[in-house]
Amino acid sequence: MSNNFAKEFEPALYSFLPSDDVKERKLIEAMRYSLEAGGKRVRPQLVYEFNRACSGNSETAAYFAAAVEMIHTYSLIHDDLPCMDNDDVRRGKPSNHKVYGEDTALLAGDALLTLAFEIMTSPKAIEMCSPQLCAKACNTLAKYAGAVGMVGGQVIDLMSENTNAPIEVLKEMDYKKTACLIKAACELGCISADADENLIKAASRYGECIGMAFQIQDDILDIISTSEELGKPVGSDEENSKSTYVSLLGVDKCRELVKDYTNKAINALGAFENDTTSLKEFALKLAERTK
């Protein structure tokens, strides 16, 4: 995967934002603030990589990649709100609600969520990808981002505060809250290339496994890293009395789980005939990240 992916992708991403020459300019500015706050752009990069693995056209991946990043960004804005995780810092900067107020932050998240589906059903996207593929992509993203996916996982997370949630609950929460949107990105890459169902399932398996590894590594970093390294507060899970993989299993066992999930993700790539070296390296990089 290109080390410059974020830099190359972001101009296209920002181009989908509405003009701020409107009365609701504050809303557009709030949307842009969080969208431009940086980040690893993991999900859009996976859309492009699986599009390539399925011999697709990268131009068709752009719409789906932008949409999944809009969904991810909205979820971060809402996560930071006082009624959720109540975090004042995101990626080394004040959280959206600290800059624009809780009301505008809430609505900025709502606007990014709906913009995602506007992008995927735009005339240009339909021209590039076909009405059938756009519909399939919308259904996939809505399923993984909604009540039985990411949003459902967030609810389980809130319900687990101040409780000693068992490992089974934690796995379901992390699968839904984190892995589902990563799975969506992988599947969207295949869908953008009109790949067959076997390849979509293999991509989904890869996404699920690196998603779980990603979240467990997050739990590890929340314990061993610093706020400066992560660009957000550390120790918040412990302060909120949340069960985590680390609190239940310890750091060493968690590192073993990260390795196991990463190996399963790499094995899933065997279904693809095209070179998947970059996806293998990507899984390893995520497992070894320090921020």
Short mmCIF file of C-alpha atoms in Angstrom, two decimals:
data_model
loop_
_atom_site.label_atom_id
_atom_site.label_comp_id
_atom_site.label_asym_id
_atom_site.label_seq_id
_atom_site.Cartn_x
_atom_site.Cartn_y
_atom_site.Cartn_z
CA MET A 1 0.00 0.00 0.00
CA SER A 2 1.19 3.47 -0.79
CA ASN A 3 2.59 5.39 2.18
CA ASN A 4 1.20 8.51 0.53
CA PHE A 5 -2.33 7.17 0.21
CA ALA A 6 -3.92 9.68 2.58
CA LYS A 7 -2.25 12.61 0.83
CA GLU A 8 -3.32 11.31 -2.58
CA PHE A 9 -6.88 10.47 -1.53
CA GLU A 10 -7.82 13.46 0.60
CA PRO A 11 -8.35 16.05 -2.18
CA ALA A 12 -11.00 13.76 -3.68
CA LEU A 13 -12.50 13.16 -0.24
CA TYR A 14 -12.84 16.86 0.54
CA SER A 15 -14.31 17.57 -2.88
CA PHE A 16 -17.48 15.77 -1.83
CA LEU A 17 -18.18 18.29 0.95
CA PRO A 18 -20.90 20.85 0.19
CA SER A 19 -20.01 24.48 -0.45
CA ASP A 20 -19.80 26.55 2.71
CA ASP A 21 -21.25 29.59 0.93
CA VAL A 22 -24.59 29.02 2.66
CA LYS A 23 -26.43 30.21 5.78
CA GLU A 24 -25.57 26.95 7.53
CA ARG A 25 -21.86 27.62 6.99
CA LYS A 26 -21.04 26.67 10.59
CA LEU A 27 -22.33 23.16 9.93
CA ILE A 28 -20.18 22.70 6.81
CA GLU A 29 -17.16 24.04 8.67
CA ALA A 30 -17.75 21.55 11.48
CA MET A 31 -18.01 18.69 8.98
CA ARG A 32 -14.78 19.79 7.33
CA TYR A 33 -13.02 20.25 10.70
CA SER A 34 -13.37 16.60 11.60
CA LEU A 35 -12.94 15.25 8.09
CA GLU A 36 -9.65 17.17 7.75
CA ALA A 37 -8.41 16.23 11.21
CA GLY A 38 -6.19 13.53 9.74
CA GLY A 39 -6.19 9.87 10.67
CA LYS A 40 -4.83 6.76 9.04
CA ARG A 41 -7.57 6.56 6.35
CA VAL A 42 -7.58 2.80 6.92
CA ARG A 43 -11.09 2.18 5.59
CA PRO A 44 -10.85 4.07 2.27
CA GLN A 45 -7.45 2.53 1.64
CA LEU A 46 -8.97 -0.93 2.04
CA VAL A 47 -11.67 -0.04 -0.50
CA TYR A 48 -8.99 0.82 -3.04
CA GLU A 49 -6.83 -2.22 -2.24
CA PHE A 50 -9.63 -4.73 -2.65
CA ASN A 51 -10.79 -2.97 -5.81
CA ARG A 52 -7.28 -3.54 -7.16
CA ALA A 53 -7.16 -7.15 -5.89
CA CYS A 54 -10.33 -7.79 -7.92
CA SER A 55 -8.93 -6.09 -11.06
CA GLY A 56 -11.27 -3.13 -10.71
CA ASN A 57 -11.03 0.46 -11.89
CA SER A 58 -9.74 2.73 -9.11
CA GLU A 59 -12.06 5.53 -10.25
CA THR A 60 -15.07 3.42 -9.29
CA ALA A 61 -13.60 2.91 -5.81
CA ALA A 62 -13.42 6.64 -5.06
CA TYR A 63 -17.13 7.07 -4.30
CA PHE A 64 -17.34 4.09 -1.96
CA ALA A 65 -14.07 4.99 -0.27
CA ALA A 66 -15.25 8.54 0.43
CA ALA A 67 -18.59 7.27 1.74
CA VAL A 68 -17.06 4.88 4.25
CA GLU A 69 -14.75 7.61 5.55
CA MET A 70 -17.71 9.95 6.00
CA ILE A 71 -19.39 7.27 8.12
CA HIS A 72 -16.24 6.71 10.16
CA THR A 73 -15.77 10.44 10.77
CA TYR A 74 -19.36 10.96 11.87
CA SER A 75 -18.98 8.10 14.36
CA LEU A 76 -15.91 9.75 15.89
CA ILE A 77 -17.72 13.08 16.32
CA HIS A 78 -20.58 11.34 18.12
CA ASP A 79 -18.23 9.12 20.16
CA ASP A 80 -16.57 12.19 21.66
CA LEU A 81 -19.84 13.83 22.78
CA PRO A 82 -20.48 14.18 26.54
CA CYS A 83 -23.38 11.73 26.30
CA MET A 84 -21.04 9.11 24.84
CA ASP A 85 -17.30 8.85 25.69
CA ASN A 86 -17.02 12.52 26.71
CA ASP A 87 -13.57 13.08 25.17
CA ASP A 88 -12.23 16.61 24.72
CA VAL A 89 -9.39 15.70 22.33
CA ARG A 90 -9.33 13.82 19.04
CA ARG A 91 -6.17 13.31 16.97
CA GLY A 92 -4.33 15.91 19.01
CA LYS A 93 -6.97 18.60 18.47
CA PRO A 94 -10.05 19.71 20.41
CA SER A 95 -13.01 17.45 19.72
CA ASN A 96 -15.66 18.80 17.38
CA HIS A 97 -18.09 19.71 20.15
CA LYS A 98 -15.39 21.65 22.02
CA VAL A 99 -14.99 23.89 18.96
CA TYR A 100 -18.52 24.11 17.53
CA GLY A 101 -20.74 23.17 20.47
CA GLU A 102 -22.61 19.96 21.16
CA ASP A 103 -25.59 20.86 19.00
CA THR A 104 -23.60 21.60 15.86
CA ALA A 105 -21.28 18.62 16.44
CA LEU A 106 -24.28 16.31 16.65
CA LEU A 107 -25.71 17.71 13.43
CA ALA A 108 -22.33 17.63 11.67
CA GLY A 109 -22.20 13.91 12.39
CA ASP A 110 -25.74 13.48 11.06
CA ALA A 111 -24.84 15.41 7.91
CA LEU A 112 -21.73 13.29 7.25
CA LEU A 113 -23.78 10.12 7.68
CA THR A 114 -26.36 11.17 5.12
CA LEU A 115 -23.70 12.59 2.78
CA ALA A 116 -22.17 9.12 2.54
CA PHE A 117 -25.28 7.73 0.85
CA GLU A 118 -25.69 10.82 -1.31
CA ILE A 119 -22.19 10.21 -2.67
CA MET A 120 -22.83 6.52 -3.36
CA THR A 121 -26.06 7.23 -5.25
CA SER A 122 -24.91 10.31 -7.16
CA PRO A 123 -25.38 10.29 -10.94
CA LYS A 124 -21.62 10.06 -11.43
CA ALA A 125 -21.29 7.09 -9.07
CA ILE A 126 -24.15 5.31 -10.87
CA GLU A 127 -22.53 6.06 -14.22
CA MET A 128 -19.20 4.64 -13.04
CA CYS A 129 -20.46 1.67 -11.04
CA SER A 130 -23.98 0.82 -12.35
CA PRO A 131 -27.24 1.22 -10.42
CA GLN A 132 -27.08 -2.40 -9.24
CA LEU A 133 -23.60 -2.10 -7.72
CA CYS A 134 -24.42 1.23 -6.08
CA ALA A 135 -27.53 -0.28 -4.53
CA LYS A 136 -25.56 -3.30 -3.31
CA ALA A 137 -22.88 -1.04 -1.84
CA CYS A 138 -25.44 1.15 -0.07
CA ASN A 139 -27.14 -1.89 1.43
CA THR A 140 -23.79 -3.29 2.60
CA LEU A 141 -22.65 -0.06 4.21
CA ALA A 142 -26.03 0.61 5.84
CA LYS A 143 -26.10 -2.90 7.29
CA TYR A 144 -22.63 -2.73 8.80
CA ALA A 145 -23.01 0.86 10.04
CA GLY A 146 -26.47 0.52 11.54
CA ALA A 147 -28.37 -0.97 14.46
CA VAL A 148 -26.91 -4.47 14.16
CA GLY A 149 -23.47 -3.16 13.19
CA MET A 150 -21.44 -0.17 14.33
CA VAL A 151 -24.27 1.69 16.08
CA GLY A 152 -25.35 -1.47 17.85
CA GLY A 153 -21.78 -1.98 19.02
CA GLN A 154 -21.71 1.55 20.39
CA VAL A 155 -24.86 0.85 22.39
CA ILE A 156 -23.34 -2.34 23.83
CA ASP A 157 -20.28 -0.24 24.73
CA LEU A 158 -22.41 2.28 26.64
CA MET A 159 -24.33 -0.50 28.38
CA SER A 160 -21.04 -2.08 29.48
CA GLU A 161 -19.83 0.97 31.43
CA ASN A 162 -19.46 0.36 35.16
CA THR A 163 -19.99 -3.36 34.63
CA ASN A 164 -17.72 -6.37 34.50
CA ALA A 165 -18.75 -7.38 31.00
CA PRO A 166 -17.59 -10.92 30.12
CA ILE A 167 -15.34 -11.66 27.17
CA GLU A 168 -18.32 -12.84 25.03
CA VAL A 169 -19.98 -9.42 25.34
CA LEU A 170 -16.70 -7.69 24.61
CA LYS A 171 -16.16 -9.71 21.44
CA GLU A 172 -19.65 -8.91 20.17
CA MET A 173 -19.19 -5.23 21.00
CA ASP A 174 -15.83 -4.97 19.25
CA TYR A 175 -17.01 -6.96 16.25
CA LYS A 176 -19.94 -4.61 15.76
CA LYS A 177 -18.41 -1.30 16.84
CA THR A 178 -15.05 -1.64 15.07
CA ALA A 179 -14.79 -4.67 12.79
CA CYS A 180 -18.08 -4.17 10.95
CA LEU A 181 -17.11 -0.89 9.31
CA ILE A 182 -13.72 -2.30 8.33
CA LYS A 183 -15.49 -5.35 6.86
CA ALA A 184 -17.74 -2.96 4.97
CA ALA A 185 -14.74 -1.19 3.44
CA CYS A 186 -13.23 -4.48 2.25
CA GLU A 187 -16.52 -5.66 0.77
CA LEU A 188 -17.12 -2.29 -0.90
CA GLY A 189 -13.77 -2.58 -2.67
CA CYS A 190 -14.83 -5.90 -4.15
CA ILE A 191 -18.31 -4.64 -5.02
CA SER A 192 -16.82 -1.64 -6.84
CA ALA A 193 -14.99 -4.14 -9.06
CA ASP A 194 -18.09 -6.32 -9.53
CA ALA A 195 -16.32 -9.27 -7.91
CA ASP A 196 -18.02 -12.61 -7.26
CA GLU A 197 -19.43 -13.60 -3.88
CA ASN A 198 -16.49 -15.86 -2.97
CA LEU A 199 -14.08 -12.95 -3.17
CA ILE A 200 -16.47 -10.69 -1.25
CA LYS A 201 -16.65 -13.30 1.53
CA ALA A 202 -12.85 -13.62 1.63
CA ALA A 203 -12.49 -9.84 1.83
CA SER A 204 -15.11 -9.77 4.58
CA ARG A 205 -13.17 -12.37 6.57
CA TYR A 206 -9.98 -10.34 6.19
CA GLY A 207 -11.76 -7.18 7.32
CA GLU A 208 -13.35 -8.86 10.33
CA CYS A 209 -10.01 -10.25 11.51
CA ILE A 210 -7.97 -7.07 11.11
CA GLY A 211 -10.86 -5.16 12.69
CA MET A 212 -10.71 -7.31 15.81
CA ALA A 213 -6.91 -7.09 15.87
CA PHE A 214 -7.17 -3.31 15.46
CA GLN A 215 -9.50 -2.96 18.45
CA ILE A 216 -7.45 -5.23 20.71
CA GLN A 217 -4.33 -3.27 19.79
CA ASP A 218 -6.25 -0.10 20.68
CA ASP A 219 -6.96 -1.56 24.12
CA ILE A 220 -3.27 -2.36 24.55
CA LEU A 221 -2.21 1.16 23.50
CA ASP A 222 -4.76 2.69 25.90
CA ILE A 223 -2.70 1.11 28.68
CA ILE A 224 0.91 1.32 27.51
CA SER A 225 0.96 4.49 25.39
CA THR A 226 0.79 8.21 26.19
CA SER A 227 -1.74 10.87 25.23
CA GLU A 228 0.93 12.62 23.15
CA GLU A 229 1.64 9.47 21.14
CA LEU A 230 -2.02 8.64 20.49
CA GLY A 231 -3.33 12.18 20.03
CA LYS A 232 -6.21 11.41 22.41
CA PRO A 233 -6.60 10.70 26.13
CA VAL A 234 -5.32 7.36 27.38
CA GLY A 235 -6.75 5.39 30.26
CA SER A 236 -10.31 6.51 29.48
CA ASP A 237 -11.59 2.94 29.42
CA GLU A 238 -10.27 2.34 32.91
CA GLU A 239 -11.70 5.66 34.15
CA ASN A 240 -15.11 4.72 32.74
CA SER A 241 -14.90 1.28 34.38
CA LYS A 242 -15.15 -0.46 31.01
CA SER A 243 -14.14 -4.06 30.51
CA THR A 244 -11.44 -4.37 27.85
CA TYR A 245 -9.42 -7.24 26.48
CA VAL A 246 -6.49 -6.03 28.55
CA SER A 247 -8.47 -5.82 31.80
CA LEU A 248 -9.85 -9.32 31.25
CA LEU A 249 -6.90 -11.12 29.67
CA GLY A 250 -3.76 -9.07 30.29
CA VAL A 251 -1.39 -7.46 27.81
CA ASP A 252 0.55 -10.61 26.86
CA LYS A 253 -2.56 -12.63 25.98
CA CYS A 254 -3.91 -9.66 24.03
CA ARG A 255 -0.74 -9.52 21.97
CA GLU A 256 -1.21 -13.21 21.16
CA LEU A 257 -4.78 -12.53 20.03
CA VAL A 258 -3.64 -9.68 17.79
CA LYS A 259 -1.13 -12.01 16.16
CA ASP A 260 -3.73 -14.77 15.74
CA TYR A 261 -6.32 -12.49 14.14
CA THR A 262 -3.67 -11.01 11.86
CA ASN A 263 -2.62 -14.47 10.66
CA LYS A 264 -6.25 -15.39 9.96
CA ALA A 265 -6.66 -12.20 7.94
CA ILE A 266 -3.59 -13.00 5.86
CA ASN A 267 -4.84 -16.56 5.25
CA ALA A 268 -8.13 -15.19 3.90
CA LEU A 269 -6.23 -13.48 1.09
CA GLY A 270 -5.46 -16.86 -0.46
CA ALA A 271 -8.76 -16.62 -2.36
CA PHE A 272 -7.39 -13.83 -4.57
CA GLU A 273 -5.38 -14.58 -7.72
CA ASN A 274 -3.91 -11.07 -7.92
CA ASP A 275 -0.96 -10.02 -5.80
CA THR A 276 -2.07 -9.21 -2.24
CA THR A 277 1.34 -8.48 -0.75
CA SER A 278 0.35 -4.95 0.18
CA LEU A 279 -2.74 -6.21 2.05
CA LYS A 280 -0.60 -8.71 3.97
CA GLU A 281 1.83 -5.94 4.89
CA PHE A 282 -1.07 -3.70 5.85
CA ALA A 283 -2.44 -6.28 8.30
CA LEU A 284 0.99 -6.66 9.87
CA LYS A 285 1.46 -2.89 10.08
CA LEU A 286 -1.85 -2.42 11.87
CA ALA A 287 -0.96 -5.15 14.36
CA GLU A 288 2.37 -3.54 15.14
CA ARG A 289 1.25 0.10 15.29
CA THR A 290 2.13 2.23 18.29
CA LYS A 291 -0.41 5.02 17.78
#
